[in-house]
Coordinates of C-alpha atoms in Angstrom, one line a residue:
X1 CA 0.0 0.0 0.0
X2 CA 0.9 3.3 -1.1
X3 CA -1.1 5.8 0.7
X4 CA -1.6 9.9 1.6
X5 CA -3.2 10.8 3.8
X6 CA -4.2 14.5 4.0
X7 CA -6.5 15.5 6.5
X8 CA -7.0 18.9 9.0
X9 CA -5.3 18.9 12.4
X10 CA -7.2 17.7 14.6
X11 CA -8.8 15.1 12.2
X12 CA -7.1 12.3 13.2
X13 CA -4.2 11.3 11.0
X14 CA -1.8 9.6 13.2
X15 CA -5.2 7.2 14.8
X16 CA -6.1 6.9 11.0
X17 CA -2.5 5.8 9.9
X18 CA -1.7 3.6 13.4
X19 CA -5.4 1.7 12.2
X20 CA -4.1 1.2 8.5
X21 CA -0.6 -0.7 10.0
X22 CA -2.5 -3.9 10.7
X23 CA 0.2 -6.7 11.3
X24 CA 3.1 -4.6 10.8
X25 CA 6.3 -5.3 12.8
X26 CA 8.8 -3.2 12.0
X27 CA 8.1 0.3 11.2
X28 CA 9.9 3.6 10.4
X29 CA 7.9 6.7 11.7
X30 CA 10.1 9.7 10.6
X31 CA 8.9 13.1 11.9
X32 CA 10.3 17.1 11.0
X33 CA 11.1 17.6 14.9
X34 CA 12.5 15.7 17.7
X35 CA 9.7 16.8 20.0
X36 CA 7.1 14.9 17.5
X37 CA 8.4 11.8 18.7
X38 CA 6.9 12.3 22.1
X39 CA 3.7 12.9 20.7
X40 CA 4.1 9.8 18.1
X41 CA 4.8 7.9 21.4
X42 CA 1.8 9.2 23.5
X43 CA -0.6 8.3 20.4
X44 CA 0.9 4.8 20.0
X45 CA 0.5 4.0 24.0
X46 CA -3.1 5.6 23.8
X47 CA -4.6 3.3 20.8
X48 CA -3.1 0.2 22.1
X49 CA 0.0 -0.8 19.9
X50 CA 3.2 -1.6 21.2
X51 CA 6.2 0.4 21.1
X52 CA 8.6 -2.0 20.3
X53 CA 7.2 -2.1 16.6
X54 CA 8.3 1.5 16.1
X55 CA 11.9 3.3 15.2
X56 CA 12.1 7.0 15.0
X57 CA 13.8 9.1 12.7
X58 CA 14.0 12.9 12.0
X59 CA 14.2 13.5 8.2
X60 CA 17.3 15.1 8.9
X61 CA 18.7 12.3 10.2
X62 CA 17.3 9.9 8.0
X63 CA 20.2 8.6 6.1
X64 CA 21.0 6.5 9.5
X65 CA 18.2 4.7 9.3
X66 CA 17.5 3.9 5.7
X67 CA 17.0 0.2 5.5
X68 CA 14.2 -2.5 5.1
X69 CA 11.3 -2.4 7.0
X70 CA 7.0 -3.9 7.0
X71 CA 6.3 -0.2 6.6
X72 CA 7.5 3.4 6.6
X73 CA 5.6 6.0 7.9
X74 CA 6.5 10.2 6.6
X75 CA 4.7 12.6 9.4
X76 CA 4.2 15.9 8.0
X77 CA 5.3 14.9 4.8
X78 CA 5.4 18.5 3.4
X79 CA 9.3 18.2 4.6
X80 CA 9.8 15.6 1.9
X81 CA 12.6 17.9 -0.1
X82 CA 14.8 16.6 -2.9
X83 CA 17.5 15.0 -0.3
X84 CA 14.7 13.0 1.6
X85 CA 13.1 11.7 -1.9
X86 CA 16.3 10.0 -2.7
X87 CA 17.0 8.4 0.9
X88 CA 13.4 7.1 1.1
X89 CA 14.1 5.5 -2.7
X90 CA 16.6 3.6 -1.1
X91 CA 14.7 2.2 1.8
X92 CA 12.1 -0.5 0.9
X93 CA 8.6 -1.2 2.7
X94 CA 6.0 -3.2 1.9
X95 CA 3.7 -0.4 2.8
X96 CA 4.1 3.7 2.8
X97 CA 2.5 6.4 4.6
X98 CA 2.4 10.1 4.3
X99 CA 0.7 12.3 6.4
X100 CA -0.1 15.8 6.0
X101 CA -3.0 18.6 6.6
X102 CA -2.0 19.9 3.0
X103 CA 0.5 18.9 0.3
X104 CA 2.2 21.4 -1.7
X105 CA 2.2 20.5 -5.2
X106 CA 6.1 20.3 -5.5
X107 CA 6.1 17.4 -2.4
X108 CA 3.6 15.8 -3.9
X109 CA 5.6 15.1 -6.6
X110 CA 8.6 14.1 -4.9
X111 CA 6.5 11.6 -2.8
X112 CA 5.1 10.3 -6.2
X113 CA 9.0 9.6 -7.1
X114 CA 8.9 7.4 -4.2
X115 CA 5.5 5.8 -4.9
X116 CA 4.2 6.0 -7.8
X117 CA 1.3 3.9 -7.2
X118 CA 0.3 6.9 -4.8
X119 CA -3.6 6.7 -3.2
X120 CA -5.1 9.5 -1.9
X121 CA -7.0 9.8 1.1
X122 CA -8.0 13.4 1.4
X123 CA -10.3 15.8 3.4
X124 CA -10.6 19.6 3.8
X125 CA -11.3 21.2 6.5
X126 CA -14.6 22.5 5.7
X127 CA -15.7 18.8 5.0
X128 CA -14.2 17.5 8.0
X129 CA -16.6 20.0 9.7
X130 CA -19.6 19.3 7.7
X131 CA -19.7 15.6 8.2
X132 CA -19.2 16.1 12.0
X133 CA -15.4 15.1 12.5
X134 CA -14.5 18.5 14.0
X135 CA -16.4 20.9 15.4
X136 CA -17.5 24.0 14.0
X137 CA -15.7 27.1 15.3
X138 CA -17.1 30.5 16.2
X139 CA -15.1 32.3 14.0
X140 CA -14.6 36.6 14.9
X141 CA -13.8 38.7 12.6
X142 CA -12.5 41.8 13.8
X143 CA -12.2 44.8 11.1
X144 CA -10.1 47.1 12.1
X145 CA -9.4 50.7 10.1
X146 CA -5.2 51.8 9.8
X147 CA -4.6 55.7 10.1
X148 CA -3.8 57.6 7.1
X149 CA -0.2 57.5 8.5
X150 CA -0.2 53.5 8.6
X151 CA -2.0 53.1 4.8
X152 CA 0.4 55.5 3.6
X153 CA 3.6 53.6 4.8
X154 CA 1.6 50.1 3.8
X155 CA 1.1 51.8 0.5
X156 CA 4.8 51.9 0.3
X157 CA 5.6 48.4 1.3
X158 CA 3.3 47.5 -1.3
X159 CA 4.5 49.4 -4.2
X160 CA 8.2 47.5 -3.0
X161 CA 6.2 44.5 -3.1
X162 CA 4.3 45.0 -6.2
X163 CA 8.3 46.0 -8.0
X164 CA 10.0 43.2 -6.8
X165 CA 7.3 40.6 -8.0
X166 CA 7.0 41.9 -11.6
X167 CA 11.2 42.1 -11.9
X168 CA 11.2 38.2 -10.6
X169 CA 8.4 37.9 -13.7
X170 CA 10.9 39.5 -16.3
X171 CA 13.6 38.2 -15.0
X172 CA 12.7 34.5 -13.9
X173 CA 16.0 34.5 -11.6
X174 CA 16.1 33.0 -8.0
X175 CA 17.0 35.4 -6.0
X176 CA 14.6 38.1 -7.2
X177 CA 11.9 35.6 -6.2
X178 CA 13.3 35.4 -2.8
X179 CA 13.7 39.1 -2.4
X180 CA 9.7 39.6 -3.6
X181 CA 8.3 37.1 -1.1
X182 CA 10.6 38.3 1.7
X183 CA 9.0 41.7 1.1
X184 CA 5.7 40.2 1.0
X185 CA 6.3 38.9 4.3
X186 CA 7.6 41.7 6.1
X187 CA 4.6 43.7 4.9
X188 CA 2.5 40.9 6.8
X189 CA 4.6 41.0 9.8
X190 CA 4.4 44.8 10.0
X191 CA 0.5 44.3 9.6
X192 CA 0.5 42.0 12.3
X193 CA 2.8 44.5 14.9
X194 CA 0.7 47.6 14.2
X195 CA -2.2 45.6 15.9
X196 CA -0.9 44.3 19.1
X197 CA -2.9 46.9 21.2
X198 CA -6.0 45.6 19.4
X199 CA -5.0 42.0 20.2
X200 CA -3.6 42.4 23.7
X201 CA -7.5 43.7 24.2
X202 CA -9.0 41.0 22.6
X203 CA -6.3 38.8 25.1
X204 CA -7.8 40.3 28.0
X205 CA -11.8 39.6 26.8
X206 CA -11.1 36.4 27.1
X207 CA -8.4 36.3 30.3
X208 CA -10.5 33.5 32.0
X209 CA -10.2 31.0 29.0
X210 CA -7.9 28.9 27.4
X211 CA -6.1 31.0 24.9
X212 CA -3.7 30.0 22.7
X213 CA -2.6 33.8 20.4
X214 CA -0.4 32.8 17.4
X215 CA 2.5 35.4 16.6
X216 CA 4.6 36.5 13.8
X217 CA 8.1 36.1 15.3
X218 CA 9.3 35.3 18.7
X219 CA 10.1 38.8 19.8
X220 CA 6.2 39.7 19.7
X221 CA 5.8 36.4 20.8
X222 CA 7.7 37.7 23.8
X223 CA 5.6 40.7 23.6
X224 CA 2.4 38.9 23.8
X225 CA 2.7 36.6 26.0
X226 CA 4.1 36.4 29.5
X227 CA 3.6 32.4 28.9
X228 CA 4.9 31.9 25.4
X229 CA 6.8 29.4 23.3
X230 CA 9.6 29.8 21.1
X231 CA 12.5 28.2 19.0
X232 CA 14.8 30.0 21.1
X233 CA 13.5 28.7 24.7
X234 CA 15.3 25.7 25.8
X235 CA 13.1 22.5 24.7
X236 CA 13.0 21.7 28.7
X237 CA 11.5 25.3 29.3
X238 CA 9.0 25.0 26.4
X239 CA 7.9 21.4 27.5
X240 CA 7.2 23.0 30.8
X241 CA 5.8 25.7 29.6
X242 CA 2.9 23.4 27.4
X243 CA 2.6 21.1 30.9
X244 CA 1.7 24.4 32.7
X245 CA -1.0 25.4 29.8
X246 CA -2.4 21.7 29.7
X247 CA -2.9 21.4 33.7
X248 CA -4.3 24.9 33.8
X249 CA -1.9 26.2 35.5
X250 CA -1.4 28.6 33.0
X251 CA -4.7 30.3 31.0
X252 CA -2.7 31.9 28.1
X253 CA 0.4 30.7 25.7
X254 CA 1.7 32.7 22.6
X255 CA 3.6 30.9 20.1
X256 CA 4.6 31.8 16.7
X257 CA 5.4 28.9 14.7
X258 CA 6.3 26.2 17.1
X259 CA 3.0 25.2 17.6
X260 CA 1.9 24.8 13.9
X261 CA 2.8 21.1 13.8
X262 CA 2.7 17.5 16.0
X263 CA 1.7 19.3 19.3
X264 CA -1.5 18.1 20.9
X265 CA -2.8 20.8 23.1
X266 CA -5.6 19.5 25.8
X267 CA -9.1 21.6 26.2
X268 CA -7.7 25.3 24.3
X269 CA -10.5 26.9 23.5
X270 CA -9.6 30.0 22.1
X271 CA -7.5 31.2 19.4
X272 CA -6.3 34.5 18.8
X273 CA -4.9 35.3 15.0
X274 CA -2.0 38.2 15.4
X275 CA -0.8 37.2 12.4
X276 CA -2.1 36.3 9.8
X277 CA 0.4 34.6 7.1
X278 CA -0.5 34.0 3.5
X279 CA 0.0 30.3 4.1
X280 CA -3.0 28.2 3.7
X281 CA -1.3 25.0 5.2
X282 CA -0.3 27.0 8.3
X283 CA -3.8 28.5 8.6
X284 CA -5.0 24.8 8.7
X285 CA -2.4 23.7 11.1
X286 CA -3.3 26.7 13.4
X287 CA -7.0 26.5 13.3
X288 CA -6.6 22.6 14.2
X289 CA -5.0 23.3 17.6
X290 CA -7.8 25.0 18.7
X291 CA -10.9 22.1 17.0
X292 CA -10.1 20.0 19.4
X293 CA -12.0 21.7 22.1
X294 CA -15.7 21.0 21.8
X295 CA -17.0 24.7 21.2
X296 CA -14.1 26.6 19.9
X297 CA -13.8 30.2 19.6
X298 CA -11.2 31.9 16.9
X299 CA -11.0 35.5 16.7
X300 CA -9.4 37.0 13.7
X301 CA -8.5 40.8 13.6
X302 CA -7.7 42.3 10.8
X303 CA -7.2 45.5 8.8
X304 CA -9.4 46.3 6.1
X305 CA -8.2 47.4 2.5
X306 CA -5.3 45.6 3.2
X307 CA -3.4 42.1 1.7
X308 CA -5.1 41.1 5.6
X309 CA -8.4 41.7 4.3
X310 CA -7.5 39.6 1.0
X311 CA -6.7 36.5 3.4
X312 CA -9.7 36.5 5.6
X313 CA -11.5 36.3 2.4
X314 CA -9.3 32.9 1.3
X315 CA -9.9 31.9 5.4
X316 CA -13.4 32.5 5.1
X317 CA -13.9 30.1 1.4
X318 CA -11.9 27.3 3.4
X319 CA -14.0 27.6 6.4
X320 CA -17.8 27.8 4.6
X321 CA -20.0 24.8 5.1
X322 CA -22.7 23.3 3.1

């Protein structure tokens, strides 16, 4: 078998893939992050197969463990890049997994160079809602209106943006690309600073819940959240940290993009969009954290005539029902 399997966060992947193993004995489970080996572990105790079937590998550290084995399993398979195609060619398995919430078009197709005999199992979010399989959120849109001093400077970063992206068109050359969408992003990062007093007031409507506010970079991660989460935390300190948010102990975590994959978060109810990326795969990953509360809440402010405004549109589409 030959299998991807893209479904939302929060849809049950991993429970979906660990049914599909059956008899198998020896299996590979390679993950993006060390940390996503905890949570493979926790999963595999709580649905009653037995740990001594599985071996663990990062995809960096892959070429270690390539070998023979009843099946190999790709977490997150999104990370499949060139280098990981051509170790997993070298590996055999009778069966292949690949898990995702969404596969770009270029990993599909380096997955495909593994397995060609590829199946799909796929579900959007919206159906996963529709047919009952997570719950439908109470999403909050938030308009919010810039100054004529803040259009006028986002005017500015557009017309950069705008420049950059038709010289990349002429030009075709790499590095033009990378300087458009780096502008692109900082224009969506600056968006997403200007409204941290409209957020932090949002933060404190909802003091008394589970909150979990997702950030553009860990220094307003920092800003945000006297509880927060970041790549540059000791992984002892951010384990603590997510124990402390579980128990209750803690009522509010920021994180910026930590938490966008593997991490199961227990009874967060509310999630607050700072930023909002132009990424529809990290907008799946994000709103999936918080579906696994019963009645979830997302709030999503945003300013208005803006590239912001353009992506609450796109979030809206994904999230219609019916």
């Amino acid at each position: 078998m030959q299998r991807l399997i893209e479904l939302p966060t929060g849809a049950g992947k991993t429970k979906r893939c660990l049914d599909l193993l059956g008899e198998a004995r020896h299996i590979l489970v390679i993950v993006p992050k060390l940390v996503l080996i905890k949570t493979w572990q926790d999963e595999i105790g709580k649905w009653g197969h037995d740990h001594r079937f599985f071996v663990f590998s990062t995809y960096q550290g892959l070429e270690k463990n390539v070998g023979s084995y009843d099946a190999i399993v790709c977490d997150e398979c999104h990370h499949v890049t060139e280098r990981v195609a051509f170790l997993l060619k070298r590996c055999e398995a009778k069966d292949w997994y690949f898990l995702s919430a969404t596969v770009p078009w270029q990993a599909r197709r380096r997955i495909e160079f593994v397995c060609p005999q590829l199946q799909v199992e796929r579900k959007r979010l919206k159906d996963a809602i529709g047919e009952g399989k997570l719950p439908m959120p109470k999403m909050i849109y938030i308009p919010l209106k810039a100054s004529d001093e803040e259009m006028g400077f986002y005017r500015k970063m557009s017309q950069d943006v705008e420049t950059k992206k038709n010289a990349y068109f002429y030009s075709k050359e790499q590095w033009r690309k990378t300087a458009w969408l780096k502008a692109a992003g900082d224009r969506l990062k600056w968006l997403s600073r200007e409204k941290e007093e409209a957020v932090m007031r949002v933060m404190q409507h909802y003091a008394g819940m589970k909150t979990l506010t997702f950030c553009c970079d860990i220094p307003q991660t920092e800003r945000l959240g006297e509880a927060c989460i970041h790549s540059k935390k000791k992984r002892d300190t951010n384990n603590d940290c997510l124990k402390q948010f579980d128990n209750g102990t803690i009522k509010h975590l920021a994180a910026c993009a930590t938490l966008d994959e593997g991490v199961n978060l227990t009874g967060c109810q509310v999630g607050i969009f700072a930023y909002l990326g132009a990424s529809e795969l990290k907008q799946v990953q994000r709103i999936g954290r918080i579906l696994r509360h019963p009645e979830p809440v997302i709030l999503v402010p945003y300013y208005m005539g803006t590239r912001e405004e353009e992506i609450v549109k796109k979030l809206k589409d994904n999230l219609q029902v019916g």
